[in-house]
PDB file of C-alpha atoms and ligand atoms in Angstrom:
ATOM      1  CA  MET A 710      -3.768 -18.484   7.378  1.00 93.00           C
ATOM      2  CA  LEU A 711      -2.462 -16.493   4.445  1.00 97.00           C
ATOM      3  CA  ALA A 712      -0.464 -18.002   1.604  1.00 98.00           C
ATOM      4  CA  VAL A 713       1.698 -16.240  -0.906  1.00 98.00           C
ATOM      5  CA  ILE A 714       2.093 -17.684  -4.379  1.00 98.00           C
ATOM      6  CA  GLY A 715       5.332 -16.344  -5.771  1.00 96.00           C
ATOM      7  CA  GLY A 716       5.759 -16.028  -9.511  1.00 92.00           C
ATOM      8  CA  SER A 717       8.563 -15.077 -11.880  1.00 90.00           C
ATOM      9  CA  GLY A 718      11.012 -12.883  -9.995  1.00 88.00           C
ATOM     10  CA  PHE A 719       9.777 -14.193  -6.638  1.00 91.00           C
ATOM     11  CA  ASN A 720      10.633 -17.894  -6.390  1.00 89.00           C
ATOM     12  CA  ARG A 721      12.116 -17.635  -2.965  1.00 89.00           C
ATOM     13  CA  TRP A 722      11.213 -15.312  -0.082  1.00 92.00           C
ATOM     14  CA  ASP A 723      14.536 -14.434   1.490  1.00 91.00           C
ATOM     15  CA  ALA A 724      13.035 -12.271   4.242  1.00 92.00           C
ATOM     16  CA  LEU A 725      10.837 -15.131   5.495  1.00 95.00           C
ATOM     17  CA  HIS A 726      11.951 -16.799   8.724  1.00 97.00           C
ATOM     18  CA  VAL A 727      11.469 -20.409   7.578  1.00 97.00           C
ATOM     19  CA  THR A 728      10.067 -22.761  10.211  1.00 97.00           C
ATOM     20  CA  GLY A 729       9.312 -25.828   8.095  1.00 97.00           C
ATOM     21  CA  ARG A 730       8.498 -27.350   4.753  1.00 97.00           C
ATOM     22  CA  ILE A 731       5.507 -29.455   3.758  1.00 96.00           C
ATOM     23  CA  ASP A 732       5.892 -32.012   0.965  1.00 96.00           C
ATOM     24  CA  ALA A 733       2.234 -32.004   0.107  1.00 95.00           C
ATOM     25  CA  ALA A 734       0.510 -34.797  -1.797  1.00 95.00           C
ATOM     26  CA  THR A 735      -2.913 -34.202  -3.310  1.00 96.00           C
ATOM     27  CA  PRO A 736      -5.291 -36.311  -5.424  1.00 95.00           C
ATOM     28  CA  TYR A 737      -4.041 -34.200  -8.337  1.00 95.00           C
ATOM     29  CA  GLY A 738      -0.357 -34.860  -7.735  1.00 96.00           C
ATOM     30  CA  ALA A 739       2.347 -32.775  -6.117  1.00 97.00           C
ATOM     31  CA  PRO A 740       2.387 -28.969  -6.083  1.00 98.00           C
ATOM     32  CA  SER A 741       5.102 -27.030  -7.881  1.00 97.00           C
ATOM     33  CA  ALA A 742       7.345 -27.053  -4.802  1.00 97.00           C
ATOM     34  CA  PRO A 743       7.169 -27.905  -1.105  1.00 97.00           C
ATOM     35  CA  LEU A 744       5.023 -25.427   0.853  1.00 97.00           C
ATOM     36  CA  VAL A 745       7.410 -23.250   2.834  1.00 97.00           C
ATOM     37  CA  CYS A 746       6.090 -22.404   6.311  1.00 97.00           C
ATOM     38  CA  GLY A 747       7.448 -19.327   7.961  1.00 97.00           C
ATOM     39  CA  ARG A 748       6.993 -16.248  10.103  1.00 96.00           C
ATOM     40  CA  ILE A 749       7.241 -12.672   8.994  1.00 94.00           C
ATOM     41  CA  ALA A 750       5.925  -9.426  10.450  1.00 88.00           C
ATOM     42  CA  GLY A 751       4.550 -11.400  13.390  1.00 87.00           C
ATOM     43  CA  ARG A 752       2.448 -13.673  11.185  1.00 92.00           C
ATOM     44  CA  GLU A 753       2.558 -17.302  10.136  1.00 95.00           C
ATOM     45  CA  VAL A 754       2.451 -17.631   6.368  1.00 97.00           C
ATOM     46  CA  LEU A 755       2.905 -20.249   3.703  1.00 98.00           C
ATOM     47  CA  PHE A 756       4.884 -19.627   0.552  1.00 98.00           C
ATOM     48  CA  LEU A 757       4.566 -21.569  -2.679  1.00 98.00           C
ATOM     49  CA  ALA A 758       6.818 -21.031  -5.701  1.00 97.00           C
ATOM     50  CA  ARG A 759       4.391 -21.351  -8.597  1.00 97.00           C
ATOM     51  CA  HIS A 760       7.092 -22.228 -11.129  1.00 96.00           C
ATOM     52  CA  GLY A 761       9.085 -24.356  -8.673  1.00 94.00           C
ATOM     53  CA  ASP A 762      12.315 -23.414  -6.976  1.00 88.00           C
ATOM     54  CA  PRO A 763      14.470 -23.052  -8.978  1.00 85.00           C
ATOM     55  CA  HIS A 764      12.104 -21.675 -11.623  1.00 81.00           C
ATOM     56  CA  ARG A 765      11.586 -24.615 -13.980  1.00 92.00           C
ATOM     57  CA  ILE A 766       7.872 -25.166 -14.649  1.00 95.00           C
ATOM     58  CA  ALA A 767       6.422 -23.299 -17.638  1.00 96.00           C
ATOM     59  CA  PRO A 768       3.001 -21.642 -17.200  1.00 97.00           C
ATOM     60  CA  HIS A 769       1.071 -24.240 -19.233  1.00 97.00           C
ATOM     61  CA  LEU A 770       2.682 -27.131 -17.313  1.00 97.00           C
ATOM     62  CA  ILE A 771       1.988 -25.893 -13.779  1.00 97.00           C
ATOM     63  CA  ASN A 772      -0.223 -28.241 -11.783  1.00 98.00           C
ATOM     64  CA  TYR A 773      -2.616 -25.497 -10.676  1.00 98.00           C
ATOM     65  CA  ARG A 774      -5.028 -27.951  -9.082  1.00 97.00           C
ATOM     66  CA  ALA A 775      -2.338 -29.523  -6.922  1.00 97.00           C
ATOM     67  CA  ASN A 776      -1.083 -26.076  -5.901  1.00 98.00           C
ATOM     68  CA  ILE A 777      -4.493 -24.825  -4.793  1.00 98.00           C
ATOM     69  CA  ALA A 778      -5.555 -28.150  -3.225  1.00 97.00           C
ATOM     70  CA  ALA A 779      -2.299 -28.294  -1.239  1.00 98.00           C
ATOM     71  CA  LEU A 780      -2.838 -24.769   0.103  1.00 98.00           C
ATOM     72  CA  ARG A 781      -6.452 -25.490   0.997  1.00 97.00           C
ATOM     73  CA  ASP A 782      -5.511 -28.733   2.752  1.00 97.00           C
ATOM     74  CA  ALA A 783      -2.838 -26.880   4.739  1.00 97.00           C
ATOM     75  CA  GLY A 784      -5.521 -24.626   6.226  1.00 97.00           C
ATOM     76  CA  VAL A 785      -5.030 -21.583   4.018  1.00 98.00           C
ATOM     77  CA  ARG A 786      -7.970 -19.169   3.745  1.00 98.00           C
ATOM     78  CA  ARG A 787      -6.438 -16.258   1.822  1.00 98.00           C
ATOM     79  CA  VAL A 788      -4.019 -16.206  -1.092  1.00 98.00           C
ATOM     80  CA  VAL A 789      -1.990 -13.272  -2.350  1.00 98.00           C
ATOM     81  CA  ALA A 790      -0.702 -14.238  -5.792  1.00 98.00           C
ATOM     82  CA  PHE A 791       2.267 -12.449  -7.314  1.00 98.00           C
ATOM     83  CA  ALA A 792       2.330 -12.248 -11.086  1.00 98.00           C
ATOM     84  CA  SER A 793       4.701 -10.803 -13.589  1.00 97.00           C
ATOM     85  CA  VAL A 794       2.793  -9.264 -16.488  1.00 98.00           C
ATOM     86  CA  GLY A 795       3.060  -7.332 -19.704  1.00 98.00           C
ATOM     87  CA  GLY A 796       1.538  -3.859 -19.641  1.00 98.00           C
ATOM     88  CA  ILE A 797      -1.139  -3.079 -22.238  1.00 98.00           C
ATOM     89  CA  SER A 798      -2.639   0.163 -20.863  1.00 98.00           C
ATOM     90  CA  ALA A 799      -0.570   3.245 -21.648  1.00 97.00           C
ATOM     91  CA  ASP A 800      -0.357   4.206 -17.966  1.00 97.00           C
ATOM     92  CA  LEU A 801       1.460   0.958 -17.102  1.00 98.00           C
ATOM     93  CA  GLN A 802       5.230   0.839 -17.345  1.00 96.00           C
ATOM     94  CA  ALA A 803       7.843  -1.692 -16.305  1.00 97.00           C
ATOM     95  CA  GLY A 804       7.820  -1.699 -12.516  1.00 98.00           C
ATOM     96  CA  SER A 805       4.184  -0.604 -12.135  1.00 98.00           C
ATOM     97  CA  VAL A 806       2.276  -2.548  -9.486  1.00 98.00           C
ATOM     98  CA  VAL A 807      -1.383  -3.386 -10.129  1.00 98.00           C
ATOM     99  CA  VAL A 808      -4.131  -4.892  -7.964  1.00 98.00           C
ATOM    100  CA  PRO A 809      -6.377  -6.124 -10.778  1.00 98.00           C
ATOM    101  CA  ASP A 810     -10.144  -6.517 -10.479  1.00 98.00           C
ATOM    102  CA  GLY A 811     -11.086  -8.385 -13.653  1.00 98.00           C
ATOM    103  CA  ILE A 812      -9.998 -11.410 -15.658  1.00 98.00           C
ATOM    104  CA  LEU A 813     -10.242 -12.493 -19.280  1.00 98.00           C
ATOM    105  CA  ASP A 814      -9.280 -16.118 -19.871  1.00 98.00           C
ATOM    106  CA  TYR A 815      -7.611 -17.136 -23.145  1.00 98.00           C
ATOM    107  CA  THR A 816      -5.934 -20.244 -21.775  1.00 98.00           C
ATOM    108  CA  HIS A 817      -6.843 -23.714 -23.018  1.00 98.00           C
ATOM    109  CA  SER A 818      -5.945 -27.354 -22.443  1.00 96.00           C
ATOM    110  CA  ARG A 819      -5.221 -26.792 -18.754  1.00 97.00           C
ATOM    111  CA  ALA A 820      -6.851 -28.788 -15.971  1.00 96.00           C
ATOM    112  CA  HIS A 821      -9.000 -25.893 -14.857  1.00 96.00           C
ATOM    113  CA  THR A 822     -11.567 -27.202 -12.396  1.00 95.00           C
ATOM    114  CA  PHE A 823     -12.039 -29.485  -9.424  1.00 93.00           C
ATOM    115  CA  VAL A 824     -15.429 -30.461 -10.928  1.00 90.00           C
ATOM    116  CA  ASP A 825     -13.965 -33.332 -12.902  1.00 79.00           C
ATOM    117  CA  GLU A 826     -16.067 -36.291 -11.894  1.00 67.00           C
ATOM    118  CA  GLN A 827     -19.714 -37.185 -12.242  1.00 59.00           C
ATOM    119  CA  VAL A 828     -21.263 -35.271  -9.388  1.00 64.00           C
ATOM    120  CA  GLU A 829     -24.763 -35.449  -8.056  1.00 67.00           C
ATOM    121  CA  ALA A 830     -25.500 -31.799  -8.585  1.00 72.00           C
ATOM    122  CA  VAL A 831     -23.368 -29.676 -10.847  1.00 75.00           C
ATOM    123  CA  THR A 832     -22.421 -26.420  -9.201  1.00 79.00           C
ATOM    124  CA  HIS A 833     -21.475 -23.230 -10.992  1.00 90.00           C
ATOM    125  CA  ILE A 834     -19.299 -20.994  -8.861  1.00 93.00           C
ATOM    126  CA  ASP A 835     -19.872 -17.253  -8.987  1.00 97.00           C
ATOM    127  CA  PHE A 836     -16.930 -15.514 -10.625  1.00 98.00           C
ATOM    128  CA  THR A 837     -18.394 -12.051 -11.215  1.00 98.00           C
ATOM    129  CA  HIS A 838     -15.556 -10.488  -9.234  1.00 98.00           C
ATOM    130  CA  PRO A 839     -12.741 -13.000  -9.668  1.00 98.00           C
ATOM    131  CA  PHE A 840     -10.437 -11.271  -7.184  1.00 98.00           C
ATOM    132  CA  GLU A 841     -11.924 -11.317  -3.700  1.00 98.00           C
ATOM    133  CA  PRO A 842     -13.068  -7.745  -3.003  1.00 98.00           C
ATOM    134  CA  ASP A 843     -12.176  -7.640   0.728  1.00 98.00           C
ATOM    135  CA  LEU A 844      -8.661  -8.957   0.197  1.00 98.00           C
ATOM    136  CA  ARG A 845      -8.210  -6.538  -2.709  1.00 98.00           C
ATOM    137  CA  SER A 846      -9.254  -3.639  -0.564  1.00 98.00           C
ATOM    138  CA  HIS A 847      -6.918  -4.766   2.251  1.00 98.00           C
ATOM    139  CA  LEU A 848      -4.057  -4.802  -0.246  1.00 98.00           C
ATOM    140  CA  LEU A 849      -4.952  -1.287  -1.395  1.00 98.00           C
ATOM    141  CA  THR A 850      -5.157  -0.020   2.189  1.00 98.00           C
ATOM    142  CA  ALA A 851      -1.819  -1.671   2.963  1.00 97.00           C
ATOM    143  CA  ALA A 852      -0.232  -0.043  -0.104  1.00 98.00           C
ATOM    144  CA  ALA A 853      -1.522   3.362   0.986  1.00 98.00           C
ATOM    145  CA  ALA A 854      -0.216   2.805   4.525  1.00 96.00           C
ATOM    146  CA  ALA A 855       3.202   1.868   3.115  1.00 96.00           C
ATOM    147  CA  GLY A 856       3.184   4.892   0.802  1.00 97.00           C
ATOM    148  CA  ILE A 857       3.454   2.712  -2.300  1.00 98.00           C
ATOM    149  CA  ALA A 858       1.640   3.712  -5.477  1.00 98.00           C
ATOM    150  CA  VAL A 859      -0.384   0.863  -6.946  1.00 98.00           C
ATOM    151  CA  ARG A 860      -3.010   0.909  -9.650  1.00 98.00           C
ATOM    152  CA  ASP A 861      -6.411   0.065  -8.187  1.00 98.00           C
ATOM    153  CA  GLY A 862      -8.080  -2.212 -10.702  1.00 98.00           C
ATOM    154  CA  GLY A 863      -7.458  -3.418 -14.185  1.00 98.00           C
ATOM    155  CA  THR A 864      -8.360  -6.417 -16.261  1.00 98.00           C
ATOM    156  CA  TYR A 865      -5.831  -9.243 -16.390  1.00 99.00           C
ATOM    157  CA  ALA A 866      -5.797 -11.289 -19.597  1.00 98.00           C
ATOM    158  CA  ALA A 867      -4.484 -14.825 -19.106  1.00 98.00           C
ATOM    159  CA  THR A 868      -2.797 -16.223 -22.213  1.00 98.00           C
ATOM    160  CA  GLN A 869      -1.643 -19.763 -22.822  1.00 98.00           C
ATOM    161  CA  GLY A 870       2.077 -19.187 -23.369  1.00 96.00           C
ATOM    162  CA  PRO A 871       4.809 -20.071 -23.083  1.00 96.00           C
ATOM    163  CA  ARG A 872       5.401 -17.884 -26.123  1.00 97.00           C
ATOM    164  CA  LEU A 873       4.695 -14.189 -25.829  1.00 98.00           C
ATOM    165  CA  GLU A 874       1.784 -12.691 -27.741  1.00 98.00           C
ATOM    166  CA  SER A 875       1.818 -11.211 -31.233  1.00 98.00           C
ATOM    167  CA  ALA A 876       1.163  -7.484 -31.584  1.00 98.00           C
ATOM    168  CA  ALA A 877      -2.187  -8.308 -33.206  1.00 98.00           C
ATOM    169  CA  GLU A 878      -3.145 -10.518 -30.253  1.00 98.00           C
ATOM    170  CA  ILE A 879      -2.331  -7.682 -27.863  1.00 98.00           C
ATOM    171  CA  ARG A 880      -4.485  -5.310 -29.946  1.00 98.00           C
ATOM    172  CA  ARG A 881      -7.309  -7.818 -29.643  1.00 98.00           C
ATOM    173  CA  LEU A 882      -6.844  -8.133 -25.878  1.00 98.00           C
ATOM    174  CA  GLU A 883      -6.949  -4.352 -25.656  1.00 98.00           C
ATOM    175  CA  ARG A 884     -10.204  -4.218 -27.654  1.00 98.00           C
ATOM    176  CA  ASP A 885     -11.551  -6.870 -25.296  1.00 98.00           C
ATOM    177  CA  GLY A 886     -10.796  -4.568 -22.372  1.00 98.00           C
ATOM    178  CA  ALA A 887      -7.536  -6.016 -21.017  1.00 98.00           C
ATOM    179  CA  ASP A 888      -5.042  -3.764 -19.237  1.00 98.00           C
ATOM    180  CA  LEU A 889      -2.364  -6.332 -18.439  1.00 98.00           C
ATOM    181  CA  VAL A 890      -1.397  -9.755 -19.709  1.00 98.00           C
ATOM    182  CA  GLY A 891       0.122 -12.759 -18.017  1.00 98.00           C
ATOM    183  CA  MET A 892       0.156 -16.546 -18.330  1.00 98.00           C
ATOM    184  CA  THR A 893      -0.686 -17.905 -14.889  1.00 98.00           C
ATOM    185  CA  GLY A 894      -3.691 -16.062 -13.407  1.00 98.00           C
ATOM    186  CA  MET A 895      -5.992 -18.701 -14.868  1.00 98.00           C
ATOM    187  CA  PRO A 896      -7.001 -21.285 -13.949  1.00 98.00           C
ATOM    188  CA  GLU A 897      -5.363 -20.361 -10.635  1.00 98.00           C
ATOM    189  CA  ALA A 898      -7.934 -17.717  -9.652  1.00 98.00           C
ATOM    190  CA  ALA A 899     -10.921 -19.898 -10.582  1.00 98.00           C
ATOM    191  CA  LEU A 900      -9.571 -22.917  -8.726  1.00 97.00           C
ATOM    192  CA  ALA A 901      -9.013 -20.765  -5.650  1.00 98.00           C
ATOM    193  CA  ARG A 902     -12.651 -19.676  -5.855  1.00 98.00           C
ATOM    194  CA  GLU A 903     -13.810 -23.291  -6.245  1.00 96.00           C
ATOM    195  CA  ALA A 904     -11.734 -24.215  -3.199  1.00 96.00           C
ATOM    196  CA  GLY A 905     -13.301 -21.416  -1.161  1.00 96.00           C
ATOM    197  CA  LEU A 906     -10.085 -19.389  -0.850  1.00 98.00           C
ATOM    198  CA  ALA A 907     -10.056 -15.597  -0.954  1.00 98.00           C
ATOM    199  CA  TYR A 908      -7.640 -14.813  -3.785  1.00 98.00           C
ATOM    200  CA  ALA A 909      -6.185 -11.473  -4.893  1.00 98.00           C
ATOM    201  CA  MET A 910      -3.207 -10.531  -7.038  1.00 98.00           C
ATOM    202  CA  LEU A 911      -0.254  -8.190  -6.913  1.00 98.00           C
ATOM    203  CA  ALA A 912       0.804  -7.895 -10.557  1.00 98.00           C
ATOM    204  CA  VAL A 913       4.128  -6.315 -11.447  1.00 98.00           C
ATOM    205  CA  VAL A 914       4.735  -5.102 -14.983  1.00 98.00           C
ATOM    206  CA  ALA A 915       7.860  -6.677 -16.468  1.00 97.00           C
ATOM    207  CA  ASN A 916       7.609  -5.188 -19.954  1.00 97.00           C
ATOM    208  CA  ASP A 917       5.391  -3.334 -22.376  1.00 97.00           C
ATOM    209  CA  ALA A 918       3.182  -5.911 -24.094  1.00 98.00           C
ATOM    210  CA  ALA A 919       4.018  -6.922 -27.666  1.00 98.00           C
ATOM    211  CA  GLY A 920       3.722  -4.029 -30.113  1.00 98.00           C
ATOM    212  CA  LYS A 921       3.387  -1.402 -27.358  1.00 97.00           C
ATOM    213  CA  GLY A 922       5.876   1.312 -26.346  1.00 96.00           C
ATOM    214  CA  GLU A 923       9.355  -0.126 -25.847  1.00 95.00           C
ATOM    215  CA  SER A 924       8.107  -3.414 -27.293  1.00 96.00           C
ATOM    216  CA  ALA A 925       7.098  -1.946 -30.677  1.00 96.00           C
ATOM    217  CA  ALA A 926       9.632  -4.077 -32.586  1.00 95.00           C
ATOM    218  CA  ALA A 927      10.102  -6.965 -30.142  1.00 95.00           C
ATOM    219  CA  VAL A 928       9.164  -7.557 -26.518  1.00 95.00           C
ATOM    220  CA  ALA A 929      11.701  -5.610 -24.481  1.00 85.00           C
ATOM    221  CA  LEU A 930      12.263  -7.832 -21.457  1.00 83.00           C
ATOM    222  CA  ASP A 931      15.963  -7.393 -20.747  1.00 83.00           C
ATOM    223  CA  GLY A 932      16.091  -3.607 -20.756  1.00 82.00           C
ATOM    224  CA  ALA A 933      13.360  -3.448 -18.130  1.00 91.00           C
ATOM    225  CA  GLN A 934      14.842  -5.895 -15.591  1.00 94.00           C
ATOM    226  CA  ALA A 935      15.946  -3.270 -13.063  1.00 95.00           C
ATOM    227  CA  ARG A 936      12.536  -1.540 -13.121  1.00 96.00           C
ATOM    228  CA  PHE A 937      10.772  -4.903 -12.767  1.00 96.00           C
ATOM    229  CA  ASP A 938      12.976  -5.796  -9.780  1.00 96.00           C
ATOM    230  CA  ALA A 939      12.134  -2.444  -8.175  1.00 97.00           C
ATOM    231  CA  GLY A 940       8.413  -3.063  -8.756  1.00 97.00           C
ATOM    232  CA  MET A 941       8.706  -6.546  -7.227  1.00 97.00           C
ATOM    233  CA  ALA A 942      10.395  -5.059  -4.155  1.00 97.00           C
ATOM    234  CA  GLN A 943       7.503  -2.606  -3.842  1.00 98.00           C
ATOM    235  CA  ALA A 944       4.919  -5.350  -4.202  1.00 98.00           C
ATOM    236  CA  ARG A 945       6.667  -7.286  -1.411  1.00 97.00           C
ATOM    237  CA  GLU A 946       6.454  -4.124   0.740  1.00 97.00           C
ATOM    238  CA  VAL A 947       2.702  -4.032   0.140  1.00 98.00           C
ATOM    239  CA  LEU A 948       2.491  -7.658   1.252  1.00 97.00           C
ATOM    240  CA  LEU A 949       4.467  -6.880   4.408  1.00 96.00           C
ATOM    241  CA  ALA A 950       2.182  -3.943   5.165  1.00 96.00           C
ATOM    242  CA  LEU A 951      -0.819  -6.254   4.759  1.00 97.00           C
ATOM    243  CA  LEU A 952       0.678  -8.779   7.189  1.00 96.00           C
ATOM    244  CA  ARG A 953       1.528  -6.034   9.679  1.00 93.00           C
ATOM    245  CA  SER A 954      -2.018  -4.715   9.576  1.00 89.00           C
ATOM    246  CA  ASP A 955      -3.267  -8.313  10.097  1.00 82.00           C
ATOM    247  CA  ALA A 956      -1.015  -8.609  13.130  1.00 68.00           C
ATOM    248  CA  GLU A 957      -2.524  -5.428  14.575  1.00 73.00           C
ATOM    249  CA  ALA A 958      -6.104  -6.475  13.888  1.00 66.00           C
ATOM    250  CA  PRO A 959      -8.046  -7.475  17.021  1.00 53.00           C
TER     251      PRO A 959
HETATM  252  N1  HPA B2007       2.845 -11.461 -21.913  1.00 62.73           N
HETATM  253  C1  HPA B2007       2.431 -12.517 -21.161  1.00 62.73           C
HETATM  254  N2  HPA B2007       2.940 -12.796 -19.981  1.00 62.73           N
HETATM  255  C2  HPA B2007       3.908 -11.994 -19.501  1.00 62.73           C
HETATM  256  C3  HPA B2007       4.393 -10.904 -20.242  1.00 62.73           C
HETATM  257  C4  HPA B2007       3.814 -10.617 -21.497  1.00 62.73           C
HETATM  258  O1  HPA B2007       4.189  -9.653 -22.202  1.00 62.73           O
HETATM  259  N3  HPA B2007       5.362 -10.316 -19.475  1.00 62.73           N
HETATM  260  C5  HPA B2007       5.453 -11.050 -18.332  1.00 62.73           C
HETATM  261  N4  HPA B2007       4.578 -12.062 -18.343  1.00 62.73           N
END
């Protein structure tokens, strides 16, 4: 089964035909919200609002382990994570949709692993390609089929938040090779890998990152709302195209 983790701007999936809700309990506590079970485009899916519904949990306070454990325990195999991000690369504007292929992790003090007890043999998961390549390529094919322009690839920098970055921090992220910046991709992606879930991201640019373009003087969030909403609508279309192509698969 496929799960969708909705982020800022996608706390509730109005188009989903809801068939049930699961109040999941995990050894790590409760997830951000009940898992919403539903049908759309002929497929059964689960939806989880990463920040809760209504949006109330800040990025550094999200119980990422409970979220991923709850999805795994519900039988999920693939996760499409929506993320709102700041654009660092010059070709990214508010409303751009990106399917990233790399991660830089600047978060700290978050429960970031399921390997938290004395174990007999310590395992080190492979994280060379943090976003699962097959699921990424299915998203790109779905976007092409739906006629929606998405950027194929880009490095997502995960920052601690909840404050936005300084212009100097964004310059550093850029020197490090980051194209986009958000606050929730880690440890979410790594936990999904530990749990054996195929995880890929649809990132929607909400604003130019601090110090860039429209955010030269201050991060321009409000002025870009309409473009962000349009980008989110496009990202949801990509998701629908993915589910339709799943439904057609033999
Ligand atoms: N920085 C970090 N996270 C974000 C931003 C940003 O500029 N915009 C949306 N999420």
